[in-house]
Coordinates of N, CA and C in Angstrom, one line a residue:
X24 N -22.7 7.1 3.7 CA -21.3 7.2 4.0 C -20.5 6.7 2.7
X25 N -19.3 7.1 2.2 CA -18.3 7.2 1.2 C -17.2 6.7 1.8
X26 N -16.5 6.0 1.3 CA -15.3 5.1 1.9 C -14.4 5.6 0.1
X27 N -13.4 5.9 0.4 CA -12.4 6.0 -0.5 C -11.1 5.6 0.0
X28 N -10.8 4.6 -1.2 CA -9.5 3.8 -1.1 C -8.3 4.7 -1.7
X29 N -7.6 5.0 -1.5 CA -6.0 5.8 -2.3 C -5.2 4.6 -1.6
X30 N -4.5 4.6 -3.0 CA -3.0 4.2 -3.1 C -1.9 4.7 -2.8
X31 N -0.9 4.3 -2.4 CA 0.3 5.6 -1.8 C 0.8 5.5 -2.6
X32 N 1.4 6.7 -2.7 CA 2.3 7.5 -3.7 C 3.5 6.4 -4.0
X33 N 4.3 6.6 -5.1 CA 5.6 6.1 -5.6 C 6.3 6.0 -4.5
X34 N 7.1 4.7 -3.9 CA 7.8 4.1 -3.0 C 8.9 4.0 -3.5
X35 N 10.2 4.1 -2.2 CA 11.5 3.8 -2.4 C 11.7 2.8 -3.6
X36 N 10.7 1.7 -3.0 CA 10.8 0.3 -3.7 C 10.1 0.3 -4.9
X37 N 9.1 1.0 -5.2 CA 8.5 1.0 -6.6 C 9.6 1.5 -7.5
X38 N 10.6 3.0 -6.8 CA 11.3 3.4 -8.0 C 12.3 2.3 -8.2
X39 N 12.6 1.4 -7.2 CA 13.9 0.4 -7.5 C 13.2 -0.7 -8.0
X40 N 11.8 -1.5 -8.3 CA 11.3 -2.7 -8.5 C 11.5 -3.2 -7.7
X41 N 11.5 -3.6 -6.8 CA 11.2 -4.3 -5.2 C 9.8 -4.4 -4.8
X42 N 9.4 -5.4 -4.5 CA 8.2 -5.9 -3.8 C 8.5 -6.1 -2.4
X43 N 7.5 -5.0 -1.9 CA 7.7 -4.2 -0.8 C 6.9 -5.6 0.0
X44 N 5.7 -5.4 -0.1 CA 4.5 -5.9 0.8 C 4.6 -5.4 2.3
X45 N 5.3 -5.8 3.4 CA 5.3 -5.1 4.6 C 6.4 -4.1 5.1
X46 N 7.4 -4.6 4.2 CA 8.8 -4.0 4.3 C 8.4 -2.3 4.4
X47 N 9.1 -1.9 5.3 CA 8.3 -0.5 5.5 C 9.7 0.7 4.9
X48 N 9.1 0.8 3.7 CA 9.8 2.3 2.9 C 9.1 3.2 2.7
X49 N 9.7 4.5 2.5 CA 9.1 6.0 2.6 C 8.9 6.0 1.4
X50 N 8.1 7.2 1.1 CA 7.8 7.7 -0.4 C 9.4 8.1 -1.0
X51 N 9.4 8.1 -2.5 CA 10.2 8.5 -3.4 C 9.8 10.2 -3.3
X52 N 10.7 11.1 -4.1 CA 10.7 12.5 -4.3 C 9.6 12.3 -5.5
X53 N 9.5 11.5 -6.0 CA 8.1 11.7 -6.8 C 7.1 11.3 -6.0
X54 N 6.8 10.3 -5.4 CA 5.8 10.0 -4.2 C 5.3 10.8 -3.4
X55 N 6.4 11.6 -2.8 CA 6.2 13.2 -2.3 C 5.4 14.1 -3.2
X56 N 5.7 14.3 -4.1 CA 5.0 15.5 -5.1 C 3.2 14.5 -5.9
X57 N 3.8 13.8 -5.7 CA 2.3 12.6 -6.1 C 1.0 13.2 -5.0
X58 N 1.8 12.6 -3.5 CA 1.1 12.9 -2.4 C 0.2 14.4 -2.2
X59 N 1.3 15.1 -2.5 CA 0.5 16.8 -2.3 C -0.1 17.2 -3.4
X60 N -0.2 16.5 -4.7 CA -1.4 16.8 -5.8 C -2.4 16.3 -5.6
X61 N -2.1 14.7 -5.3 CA -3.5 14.3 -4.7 C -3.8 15.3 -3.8
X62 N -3.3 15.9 -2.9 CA -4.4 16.6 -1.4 C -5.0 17.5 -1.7
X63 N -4.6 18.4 -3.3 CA -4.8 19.3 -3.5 C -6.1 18.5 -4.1
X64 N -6.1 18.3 -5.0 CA -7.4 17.7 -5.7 C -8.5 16.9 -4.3
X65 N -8.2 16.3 -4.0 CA -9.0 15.2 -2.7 C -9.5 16.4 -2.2
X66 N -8.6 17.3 -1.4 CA -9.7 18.2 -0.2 C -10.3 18.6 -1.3
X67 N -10.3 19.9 -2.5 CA -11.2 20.2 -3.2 C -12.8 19.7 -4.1
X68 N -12.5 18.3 -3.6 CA -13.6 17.8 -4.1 C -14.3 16.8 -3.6
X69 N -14.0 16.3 -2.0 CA -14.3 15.3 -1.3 C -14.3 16.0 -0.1
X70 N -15.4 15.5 0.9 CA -15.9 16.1 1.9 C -15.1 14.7 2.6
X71 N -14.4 15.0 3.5 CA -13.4 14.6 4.4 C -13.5 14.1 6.3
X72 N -14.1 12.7 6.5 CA -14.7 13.1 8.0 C -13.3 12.5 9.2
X73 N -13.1 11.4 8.4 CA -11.7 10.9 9.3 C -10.8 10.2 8.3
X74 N -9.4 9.9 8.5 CA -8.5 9.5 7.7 C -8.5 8.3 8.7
X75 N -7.9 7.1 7.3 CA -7.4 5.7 8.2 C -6.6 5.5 7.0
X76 N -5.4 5.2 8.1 CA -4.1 4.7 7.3 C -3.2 3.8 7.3
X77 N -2.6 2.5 6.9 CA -1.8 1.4 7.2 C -0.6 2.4 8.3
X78 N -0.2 1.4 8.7 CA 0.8 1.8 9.5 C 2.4 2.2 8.9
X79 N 2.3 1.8 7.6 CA 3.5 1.8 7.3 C 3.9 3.3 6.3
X80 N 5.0 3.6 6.3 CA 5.6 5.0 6.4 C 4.8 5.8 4.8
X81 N 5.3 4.7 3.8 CA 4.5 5.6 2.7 C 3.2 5.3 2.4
X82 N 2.1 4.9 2.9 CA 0.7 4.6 3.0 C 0.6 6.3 4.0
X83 N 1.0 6.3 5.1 CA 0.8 7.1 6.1 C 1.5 9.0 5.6
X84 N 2.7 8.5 5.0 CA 2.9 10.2 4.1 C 2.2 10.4 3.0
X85 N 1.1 9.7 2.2 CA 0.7 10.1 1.1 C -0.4 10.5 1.7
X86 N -1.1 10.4 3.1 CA -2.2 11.6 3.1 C -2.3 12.2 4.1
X87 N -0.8 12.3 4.6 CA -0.5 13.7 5.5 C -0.9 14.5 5.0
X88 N -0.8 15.0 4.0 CA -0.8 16.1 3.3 C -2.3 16.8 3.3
X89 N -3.7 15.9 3.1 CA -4.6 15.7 3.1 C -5.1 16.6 4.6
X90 N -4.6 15.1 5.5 CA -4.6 15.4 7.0 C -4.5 16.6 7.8
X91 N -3.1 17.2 7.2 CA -2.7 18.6 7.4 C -3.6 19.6 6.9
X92 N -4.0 20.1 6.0 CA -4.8 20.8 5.2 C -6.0 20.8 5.8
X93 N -6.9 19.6 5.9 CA -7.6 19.5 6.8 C -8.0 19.3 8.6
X94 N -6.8 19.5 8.8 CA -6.6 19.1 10.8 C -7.0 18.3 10.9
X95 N -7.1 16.9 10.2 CA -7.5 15.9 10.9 C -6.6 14.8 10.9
X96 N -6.7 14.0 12.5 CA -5.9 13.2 13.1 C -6.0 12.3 12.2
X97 N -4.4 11.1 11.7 CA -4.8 10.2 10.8 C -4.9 8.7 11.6
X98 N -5.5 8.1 11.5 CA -5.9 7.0 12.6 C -4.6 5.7 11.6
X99 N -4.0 5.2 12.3 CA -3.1 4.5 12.0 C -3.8 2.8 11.8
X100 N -3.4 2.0 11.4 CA -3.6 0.5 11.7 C -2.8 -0.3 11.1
X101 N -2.5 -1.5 11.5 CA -1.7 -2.2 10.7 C -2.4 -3.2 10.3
X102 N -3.6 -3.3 10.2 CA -4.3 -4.3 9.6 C -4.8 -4.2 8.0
X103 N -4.1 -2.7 7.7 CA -4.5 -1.7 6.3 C -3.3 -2.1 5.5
X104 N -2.1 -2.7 6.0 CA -1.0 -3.0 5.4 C -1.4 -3.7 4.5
X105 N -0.8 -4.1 2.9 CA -0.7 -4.6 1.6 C -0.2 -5.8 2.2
X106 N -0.4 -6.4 1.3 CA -0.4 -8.1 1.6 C 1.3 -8.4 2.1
X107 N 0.8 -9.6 2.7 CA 2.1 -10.3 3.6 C 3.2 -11.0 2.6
X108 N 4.0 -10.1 2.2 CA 4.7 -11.3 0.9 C 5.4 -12.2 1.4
X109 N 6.0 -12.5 2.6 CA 6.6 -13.5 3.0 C 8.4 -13.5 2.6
X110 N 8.8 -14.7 1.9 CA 9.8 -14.1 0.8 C 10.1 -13.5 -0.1
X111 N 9.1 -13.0 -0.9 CA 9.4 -12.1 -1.7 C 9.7 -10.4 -1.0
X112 N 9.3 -10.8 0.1 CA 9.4 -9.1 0.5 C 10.7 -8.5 0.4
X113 N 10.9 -7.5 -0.1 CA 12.0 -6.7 -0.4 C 13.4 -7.3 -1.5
X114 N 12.3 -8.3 -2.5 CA 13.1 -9.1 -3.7 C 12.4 -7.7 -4.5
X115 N 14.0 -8.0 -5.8 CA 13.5 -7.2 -6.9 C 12.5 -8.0 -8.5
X116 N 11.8 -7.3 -8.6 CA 10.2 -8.0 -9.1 C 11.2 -8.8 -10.4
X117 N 12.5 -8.5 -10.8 CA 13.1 -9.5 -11.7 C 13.3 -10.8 -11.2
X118 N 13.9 -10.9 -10.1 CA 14.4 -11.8 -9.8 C 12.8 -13.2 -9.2
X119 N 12.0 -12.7 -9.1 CA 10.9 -13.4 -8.1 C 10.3 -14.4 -9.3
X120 N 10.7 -14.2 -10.5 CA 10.2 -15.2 -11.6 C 10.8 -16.5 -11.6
X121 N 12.6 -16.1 -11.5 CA 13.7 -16.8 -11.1 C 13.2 -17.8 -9.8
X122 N 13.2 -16.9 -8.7 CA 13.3 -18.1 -7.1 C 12.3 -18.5 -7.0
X123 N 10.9 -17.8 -7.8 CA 9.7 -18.6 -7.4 C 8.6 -18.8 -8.5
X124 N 9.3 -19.4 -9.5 CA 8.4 -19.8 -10.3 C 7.1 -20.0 -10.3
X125 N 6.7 -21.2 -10.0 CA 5.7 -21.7 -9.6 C 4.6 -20.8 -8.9
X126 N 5.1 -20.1 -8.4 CA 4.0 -19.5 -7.0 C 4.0 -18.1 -8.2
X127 N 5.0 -17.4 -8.7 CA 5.3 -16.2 -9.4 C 4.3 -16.3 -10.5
X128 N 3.9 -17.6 -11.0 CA 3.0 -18.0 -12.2 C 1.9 -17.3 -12.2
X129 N 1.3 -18.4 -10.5 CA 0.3 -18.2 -10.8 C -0.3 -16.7 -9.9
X130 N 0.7 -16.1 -9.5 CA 0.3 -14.6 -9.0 C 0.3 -13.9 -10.5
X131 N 0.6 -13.9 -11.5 CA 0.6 -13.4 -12.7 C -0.7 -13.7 -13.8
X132 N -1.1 -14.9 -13.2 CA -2.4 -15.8 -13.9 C -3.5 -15.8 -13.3
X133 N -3.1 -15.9 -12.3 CA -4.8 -16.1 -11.5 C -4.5 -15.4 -9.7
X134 N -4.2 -14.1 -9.7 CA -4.1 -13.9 -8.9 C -4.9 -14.2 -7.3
X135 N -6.2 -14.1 -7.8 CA -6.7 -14.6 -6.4 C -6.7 -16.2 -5.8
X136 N -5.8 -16.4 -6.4 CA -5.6 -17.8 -5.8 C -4.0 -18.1 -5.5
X137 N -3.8 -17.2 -5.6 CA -2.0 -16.6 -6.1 C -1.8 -16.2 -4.1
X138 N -0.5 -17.1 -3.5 CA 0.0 -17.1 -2.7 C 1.7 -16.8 -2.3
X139 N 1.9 -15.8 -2.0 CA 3.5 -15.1 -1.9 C 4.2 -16.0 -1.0
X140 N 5.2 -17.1 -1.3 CA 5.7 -17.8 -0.4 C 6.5 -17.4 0.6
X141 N 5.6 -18.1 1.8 CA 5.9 -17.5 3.1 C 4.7 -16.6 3.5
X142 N 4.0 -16.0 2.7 CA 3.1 -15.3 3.0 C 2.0 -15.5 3.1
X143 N 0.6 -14.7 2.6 CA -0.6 -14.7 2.7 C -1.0 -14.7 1.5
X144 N -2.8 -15.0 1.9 CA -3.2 -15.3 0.4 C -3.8 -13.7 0.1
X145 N -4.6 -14.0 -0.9 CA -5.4 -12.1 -1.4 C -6.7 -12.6 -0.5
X146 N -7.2 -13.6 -0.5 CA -8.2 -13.6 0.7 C -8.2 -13.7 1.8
X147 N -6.8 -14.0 2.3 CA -6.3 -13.3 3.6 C -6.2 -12.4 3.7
X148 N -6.1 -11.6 2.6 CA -5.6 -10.4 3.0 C -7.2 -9.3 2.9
X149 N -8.0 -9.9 2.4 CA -9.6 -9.7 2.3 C -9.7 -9.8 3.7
X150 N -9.7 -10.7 4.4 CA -10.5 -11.1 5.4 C -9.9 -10.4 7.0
X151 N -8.7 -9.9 6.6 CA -7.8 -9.1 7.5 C -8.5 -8.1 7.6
X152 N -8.7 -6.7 6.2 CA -9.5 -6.0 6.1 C -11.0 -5.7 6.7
X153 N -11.3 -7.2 6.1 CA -13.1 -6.9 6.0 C -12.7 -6.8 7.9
X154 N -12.1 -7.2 8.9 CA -12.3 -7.2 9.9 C -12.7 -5.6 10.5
X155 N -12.1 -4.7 10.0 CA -12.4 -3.6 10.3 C -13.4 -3.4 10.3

C-alpha cells in the first residue's frame, strides 16, 4: 500500500500571510489552478484507491479535482486538519513575532517542541493523526 500526503493548494490566508491552522479558508485563484495541475499530473501517474481529506475547505478543494476525474468519493475527517494554533489562528505571520515572542521563537528554532499559544503541540498533532 502507498499512502501519499499533498498539501493544499495556495489559501486565502497564504496569499494574505495569515496563519490559518483551523480557521477554515478556500483556495486562492492560484490554489485553484495549483489544484487542477496537480490532478492532472497525480491521476496520470498514481494509481488512486480512496481519497482522505481534512475537513476544511481548501485541503478538501485541492483534490476535488483528483476525485472528480477519478469518481471517487472523498472521505472527509477532521482529525487531518493542520495543527491547532490556538491564538495565532487567523494572525498575520508579521505580527505573531510581536504578540508572541517567546512561543514564536522557538516555533522558528526547534519546531518540534514549538507550541502555538492556546494550541497544540507538533506531537499532538502526530498523535491526533497516527490515530487514524
Amino acid at each position: 500500500m502507498n499512502i501519499y500526503l499533498v498539501r493544499h493548494g495556495e489559501s486565502l490566508g497564504n496569499s494574505k500571510h495569515i496563519y490559518l491552522g483551523h480557521t477554515d479558508l478556500d483556495l486562492s485563484e492560484r490554489g485553484y489552478r495549483q489544484a487542477d495541475c496537480f490532478s492532472d499530473f497525480f491521476v496520470k501517474n498514481y494509481k488512486v484507491d480512496k481519497i482522505y481529506s481534512s475537513d476544511l475547505i481548501r485541503a478538501y478543494n485541492t483534490v476535488l479535482p483528483v476525485a472528480k476525474k477519478l469518481n471517487i468519493e472523498i472521505i472527509k475527517d477532521k482529525n487531518l486538519r493542520e495543527i491547532y494554533a490556538g491564538l495565532w489562528e487567523n494572525q498575520e505571520f508579521d505580527s505573531l513575532a510581536e504578540k508572541f515572542s517567546e512561543t514564536y521563537g522557538t516555533w522558528l528554532t526547534d519546531i518540534g517542541n514549538a507550541k502555538c499559544d492556546g494550541g497544540e503541540t507538533v506531537k499532538e498533532l502526530k498523535e491526533r493523526i497516527i490515530k487514524l
